[in-house]
Amino acid sequence: MAVFWFVAGLVFLIIGAEALVRGASRLAAVLGISPLVIGLTVVAFGTSSPELAVSVKSALTGQASIALGNIIGSNIFNVLFILGMSALIVPLVVSQQLVRLDVPLMIALSFLVLLLALDGSFGPVDGILLVAGLVTYIWVLIRLSRKETASARRQPVQEAASADPKGAGWIRNITLVIVGLALLVLGSRWLVDGAVSFARHLGVSELIVGLTIVAAGTSLPEVVTSIIAALRGERDIAVGNVVGSNIYNSLAVLGITSIVAPEGIPVSSAVIGFDLPVMIAVALACLPIFFTGGTISRKEGVLLLAYYLAYTAY
């Protein structure tokens, strides 16, 4: 039964995230947001919504270790596995905005999470600080988007208008967002219950299950989104989705979960001594890769995948 509920929850999370991303992306395109900003915000936040749903559910039901493991494990999985797999399909082009702003921000946030964890827990004050950072980040992205050329901003609007000239799609897209959120809530409940049963049956800690099984499961929407974007040539979205998801995990998922957790999120010495430093190292590894000609090559993709296999095996 644990396997059934886990798989059913995972399916609901993926379907819900897909519906949420599709509806939200179309709404954002109508508003004239550029493809890169859509990848960094709407798509990244939408595909990270399973992490938010699962982490909040875990924190509220006393499984804070799953919540924390899910966040850290997802950030590691996103860079090493998803970027690696996407680069194997087609070499990824890296936007200069990512190199100048978003990747350094992802690295800074990784250090900030470690710094906030040193007192042994994430509490409401930490959560408020992180959520405030999220609001600031979104505001900066919107400002940058407005500075783009008019042609770059008109293109998604024209595409959206041609797809739905009468504007009737507004209701359909909003419905997709609402249905997606509902499926995420239900799916997260089933997945967390199944994951807790896994941990007890396998005799491992809930933290390990969160870092591996749950993190990989909740990151499947990012896998699908980035691979499809790479195949379609939308390489800005493929890379922006991963970087944006990691920023969202650190600011929104960890921030909101820290606020709603009744007793905060305890942080073990093992997380401070190993998993958080690995997350920082993974974020730092992006800089030299992203600077080498502005692309992520297939060889670099193989290297990223090898690092993830080594981490999971350890």
Coordinates of C-alpha atoms in Angstrom, one line a residue:
M1 CA 0.0 0.0 0.0
A2 CA 2.9 2.4 0.7
V3 CA 4.2 1.9 -2.8
F4 CA 0.7 2.5 -4.2
W5 CA 0.2 5.7 -2.3
F6 CA 3.7 6.9 -3.1
V7 CA 3.3 6.3 -6.9
A8 CA -0.3 7.7 -6.9
G9 CA 0.9 10.8 -5.1
L10 CA 3.8 11.2 -7.5
V11 CA 1.5 10.9 -10.5
F12 CA -0.8 13.6 -9.1
L13 CA 2.1 15.9 -8.4
I14 CA 3.4 15.6 -12.0
I15 CA 0.0 16.1 -13.5
G16 CA -0.8 19.0 -11.2
A17 CA 2.6 20.6 -11.9
E18 CA 2.1 20.2 -15.6
A19 CA -1.4 21.8 -15.4
L20 CA -0.1 24.6 -13.2
V21 CA 2.9 25.4 -15.5
R22 CA 0.8 25.3 -18.7
G23 CA -1.9 27.7 -17.4
A24 CA 0.6 30.0 -15.6
S25 CA 3.0 30.2 -18.6
R26 CA 0.2 31.1 -21.0
L27 CA -1.1 33.8 -18.6
A28 CA 2.5 35.2 -18.3
A29 CA 3.0 35.2 -22.0
V30 CA -0.2 37.2 -22.5
L31 CA 1.3 39.8 -20.1
G32 CA 4.4 40.1 -22.3
I33 CA 7.0 38.4 -20.0
S34 CA 10.1 37.3 -21.9
P35 CA 10.9 33.5 -22.3
L36 CA 13.9 33.7 -20.0
V37 CA 12.0 35.4 -17.2
I38 CA 9.1 32.9 -17.7
G39 CA 11.6 30.1 -17.3
L40 CA 13.1 31.7 -14.2
T41 CA 9.8 32.5 -12.5
V42 CA 6.6 31.0 -13.7
V43 CA 8.0 27.7 -15.1
A44 CA 10.6 27.3 -12.4
F45 CA 8.2 28.2 -9.6
G46 CA 5.5 26.0 -11.1
T47 CA 7.7 22.9 -11.5
S48 CA 9.0 23.5 -7.9
S49 CA 5.4 23.5 -6.5
P50 CA 5.6 19.8 -5.7
E51 CA 8.6 20.5 -3.4
L52 CA 6.6 23.3 -1.7
A53 CA 3.5 21.1 -1.3
V54 CA 5.5 18.1 0.0
S55 CA 7.7 20.2 2.3
V56 CA 4.8 22.1 3.9
K57 CA 2.8 18.9 4.3
S58 CA 5.8 17.2 5.9
A59 CA 6.5 20.1 8.3
L60 CA 2.9 20.4 9.4
T61 CA 2.7 16.6 10.2
G62 CA 5.9 16.4 12.1
Q63 CA 8.2 15.0 9.4
A64 CA 10.5 18.0 9.2
S65 CA 13.4 15.9 8.2
I66 CA 11.6 14.9 4.9
A67 CA 10.9 18.6 4.3
L68 CA 14.6 19.7 4.7
G69 CA 15.9 16.7 2.8
N70 CA 13.5 17.3 0.0
I71 CA 14.7 20.9 -0.4
I72 CA 18.5 20.2 -0.3
G73 CA 18.2 17.0 -2.3
S74 CA 16.1 18.8 -5.0
N75 CA 18.7 21.5 -5.4
I76 CA 21.5 18.9 -5.8
F77 CA 19.3 16.8 -8.2
N78 CA 18.3 19.8 -10.3
V79 CA 21.9 20.9 -11.2
L80 CA 23.6 17.5 -11.4
F81 CA 20.9 15.3 -12.9
I82 CA 18.6 17.6 -14.9
L83 CA 21.3 19.9 -16.4
G84 CA 23.5 16.8 -17.1
M85 CA 20.6 14.9 -18.8
S86 CA 19.5 18.0 -20.8
A87 CA 23.1 18.7 -21.9
L88 CA 23.4 15.1 -23.1
I89 CA 20.5 15.7 -25.5
V90 CA 21.7 19.0 -26.8
P91 CA 24.5 21.3 -25.7
L92 CA 22.8 24.1 -23.7
V93 CA 23.3 27.8 -24.3
V94 CA 23.7 29.8 -21.2
S95 CA 22.2 33.3 -21.1
Q96 CA 24.5 36.2 -19.9
Q97 CA 21.8 37.2 -17.4
L98 CA 22.1 33.8 -15.8
V99 CA 25.9 34.2 -15.5
R100 CA 25.7 37.8 -14.2
L101 CA 22.8 37.6 -11.8
D102 CA 21.0 34.3 -11.3
V103 CA 23.8 31.8 -10.8
P104 CA 25.7 34.1 -8.4
L105 CA 22.4 34.5 -6.5
M106 CA 22.0 30.8 -6.4
I107 CA 25.5 30.4 -4.9
A108 CA 24.9 33.2 -2.4
L109 CA 21.6 31.6 -1.3
S110 CA 23.3 28.3 -0.8
F111 CA 25.8 29.9 1.6
L112 CA 22.9 31.8 3.3
V113 CA 21.0 28.6 3.9
L114 CA 24.1 27.0 5.6
L115 CA 24.6 30.2 7.7
L116 CA 21.0 30.1 8.9
A117 CA 21.3 26.4 9.7
L118 CA 24.3 26.8 12.0
D119 CA 22.1 27.5 15.0
G120 CA 20.5 24.0 14.5
S121 CA 17.1 25.0 13.1
F122 CA 15.1 27.1 10.7
G123 CA 12.5 29.2 12.4
P124 CA 9.9 31.8 11.5
V125 CA 12.4 34.6 11.5
D126 CA 14.6 32.7 9.0
G127 CA 11.5 32.0 6.9
I128 CA 10.4 35.7 6.8
L129 CA 13.9 36.7 5.7
L130 CA 13.9 34.2 2.9
V131 CA 10.4 35.1 1.6
A132 CA 11.4 38.8 1.6
G133 CA 14.3 37.8 -0.5
L134 CA 12.0 36.1 -2.9
V135 CA 9.8 39.2 -3.3
T136 CA 12.9 41.3 -4.0
Y137 CA 14.2 38.7 -6.6
I138 CA 10.9 38.7 -8.5
W139 CA 10.8 42.5 -8.5
V140 CA 14.3 42.6 -10.0
L141 CA 13.4 40.1 -12.7
I142 CA 10.4 42.1 -13.7
R143 CA 12.5 45.3 -13.9
L144 CA 15.1 43.5 -16.1
S145 CA 12.3 42.2 -18.3
R146 CA 10.9 45.7 -18.9
K147 CA 14.4 46.8 -20.1
E148 CA 14.3 44.3 -23.0
T149 CA 13.6 45.3 -26.5
A150 CA 10.0 45.8 -27.5
S151 CA 10.2 43.1 -30.1
A152 CA 11.4 40.5 -27.6
R153 CA 8.6 41.4 -25.3
R154 CA 5.9 41.4 -28.1
Q155 CA 6.7 38.0 -29.4
P156 CA 5.1 35.9 -26.6
V157 CA 2.1 38.3 -26.7
Q158 CA 1.6 37.7 -30.4
E159 CA 1.9 34.0 -30.0
A160 CA -0.6 33.9 -27.2
A161 CA -3.0 36.2 -29.1
S162 CA -2.8 34.0 -32.3
A163 CA -3.4 30.9 -30.2
D164 CA -6.5 32.4 -28.6
P165 CA -7.7 35.5 -30.4
K166 CA -10.9 35.9 -28.5
G167 CA -9.3 35.8 -25.0
A168 CA -11.5 32.9 -24.0
G169 CA -8.4 31.0 -22.8
W170 CA -8.2 33.2 -19.7
I171 CA -10.8 31.1 -18.0
R172 CA -9.3 27.8 -19.2
N173 CA -5.8 28.8 -18.1
I174 CA -7.0 30.0 -14.7
T175 CA -8.9 26.7 -14.3
L176 CA -5.7 24.8 -15.2
V177 CA -3.8 26.7 -12.4
I178 CA -6.6 25.9 -9.8
V179 CA -6.8 22.2 -10.8
G180 CA -3.1 21.9 -10.8
L181 CA -2.8 23.3 -7.2
A182 CA -5.6 21.0 -6.0
L183 CA -3.8 17.9 -7.5
L184 CA -0.5 19.1 -5.9
V185 CA -2.1 19.3 -2.4
L186 CA -3.6 15.8 -2.7
G187 CA -0.6 14.3 -4.3
S188 CA 1.8 15.7 -1.7
R189 CA -0.3 14.1 1.1
W190 CA -0.1 10.6 -0.5
L191 CA 3.6 10.9 -1.4
V192 CA 4.7 12.0 2.1
D193 CA 2.7 9.2 3.7
G194 CA 4.2 6.7 1.3
A195 CA 7.7 8.1 1.9
V196 CA 7.4 7.8 5.7
S197 CA 6.4 4.1 5.3
F198 CA 9.4 3.6 3.0
A199 CA 11.7 5.0 5.6
R200 CA 10.4 2.7 8.3
H201 CA 10.4 -0.4 6.1
L202 CA 13.9 0.2 4.8
G203 CA 15.3 1.1 8.2
V204 CA 16.8 4.4 7.1
S205 CA 16.1 7.9 8.4
E206 CA 13.4 10.2 7.0
L207 CA 16.2 12.6 6.0
I208 CA 17.8 10.1 3.7
V209 CA 14.4 9.3 2.0
G210 CA 13.8 13.1 1.6
L211 CA 17.3 13.6 0.1
T212 CA 16.9 10.8 -2.4
I213 CA 13.5 9.3 -3.2
V214 CA 11.3 12.3 -2.4
A215 CA 13.8 14.9 -3.9
A216 CA 14.0 13.0 -7.2
G217 CA 10.3 12.3 -7.3
T218 CA 9.2 16.0 -6.7
S219 CA 11.9 17.1 -9.2
L220 CA 10.3 15.1 -12.1
P221 CA 8.4 18.1 -13.4
E222 CA 11.7 19.9 -13.8
V223 CA 13.2 16.9 -15.6
V224 CA 10.3 16.8 -18.1
T225 CA 10.2 20.6 -18.5
S226 CA 14.0 21.0 -19.1
I227 CA 14.3 18.0 -21.4
I228 CA 11.3 19.1 -23.5
A229 CA 12.6 22.7 -23.6
A230 CA 16.0 21.4 -24.8
L231 CA 14.5 19.2 -27.5
R232 CA 12.4 22.2 -28.8
G233 CA 15.4 24.5 -28.8
E234 CA 14.2 26.6 -25.9
R235 CA 17.5 26.3 -24.2
D236 CA 17.1 29.5 -22.2
I237 CA 14.0 27.9 -20.5
A238 CA 15.9 24.6 -20.0
V239 CA 18.7 26.2 -18.0
G240 CA 16.6 29.0 -16.5
N241 CA 14.1 26.4 -15.1
V242 CA 16.9 24.7 -13.2
V243 CA 18.5 27.8 -11.8
G244 CA 15.1 29.4 -11.0
S245 CA 13.9 26.2 -9.3
N246 CA 17.0 26.2 -7.0
I247 CA 16.5 29.9 -6.1
Y248 CA 12.8 29.2 -5.5
N249 CA 13.5 26.2 -3.3
S250 CA 15.9 28.2 -1.1
L251 CA 13.7 31.3 -0.8
A252 CA 10.1 30.2 -1.2
V253 CA 10.0 26.5 -0.2
L254 CA 12.4 26.7 2.7
G255 CA 11.0 30.1 3.7
I256 CA 7.3 29.2 3.7
T257 CA 8.0 25.8 5.3
S258 CA 10.1 27.5 8.1
I259 CA 7.2 29.9 8.8
V260 CA 4.4 27.2 9.0
A261 CA 6.4 24.5 10.8
P262 CA 5.0 24.5 14.3
E263 CA 8.3 23.9 16.0
G264 CA 10.6 25.0 13.2
I265 CA 12.8 22.7 11.1
P266 CA 15.6 21.0 13.1
V267 CA 18.9 20.7 11.3
S268 CA 21.2 17.8 12.2
S269 CA 24.9 17.9 12.3
A270 CA 25.1 15.5 9.4
V271 CA 23.2 18.0 7.2
I272 CA 25.4 20.9 8.3
G273 CA 28.6 18.8 7.9
F274 CA 27.9 17.1 4.6
D275 CA 24.7 17.8 2.6
L276 CA 24.6 21.6 2.8
P277 CA 28.4 21.8 1.8
V278 CA 27.6 19.4 -1.2
M279 CA 24.7 21.8 -2.2
I280 CA 27.1 24.7 -2.1
A281 CA 29.8 22.8 -4.1
V282 CA 27.2 21.9 -6.7
A283 CA 26.1 25.6 -7.0
L284 CA 29.8 26.7 -7.3
A285 CA 30.4 24.1 -10.0
C286 CA 28.0 25.9 -12.2
L287 CA 30.2 29.0 -12.6
P288 CA 33.2 27.5 -14.5
I289 CA 30.8 25.3 -16.6
F290 CA 28.7 28.3 -17.5
F291 CA 31.7 30.5 -18.3
T292 CA 33.2 28.1 -20.8
G293 CA 32.0 29.6 -24.0
G294 CA 28.5 30.2 -22.7
T295 CA 27.5 26.6 -23.2
I296 CA 27.1 23.4 -21.3
S297 CA 28.7 20.7 -23.5
R298 CA 27.8 17.0 -23.6
K299 CA 31.1 16.1 -21.8
E300 CA 30.1 18.5 -19.0
G301 CA 26.7 16.9 -18.9
V302 CA 28.3 13.4 -18.4
L303 CA 30.4 14.9 -15.6
L304 CA 27.4 16.3 -13.8
L305 CA 25.6 13.0 -14.0
A306 CA 28.6 11.2 -12.7
Y307 CA 28.7 13.5 -9.7
Y308 CA 25.1 12.9 -8.9
L309 CA 25.5 9.1 -9.1
A310 CA 28.5 9.3 -6.7
Y311 CA 26.6 11.5 -4.2
T312 CA 23.5 9.2 -4.2
A313 CA 25.7 6.1 -3.8
Y314 CA 27.5 7.7 -0.9

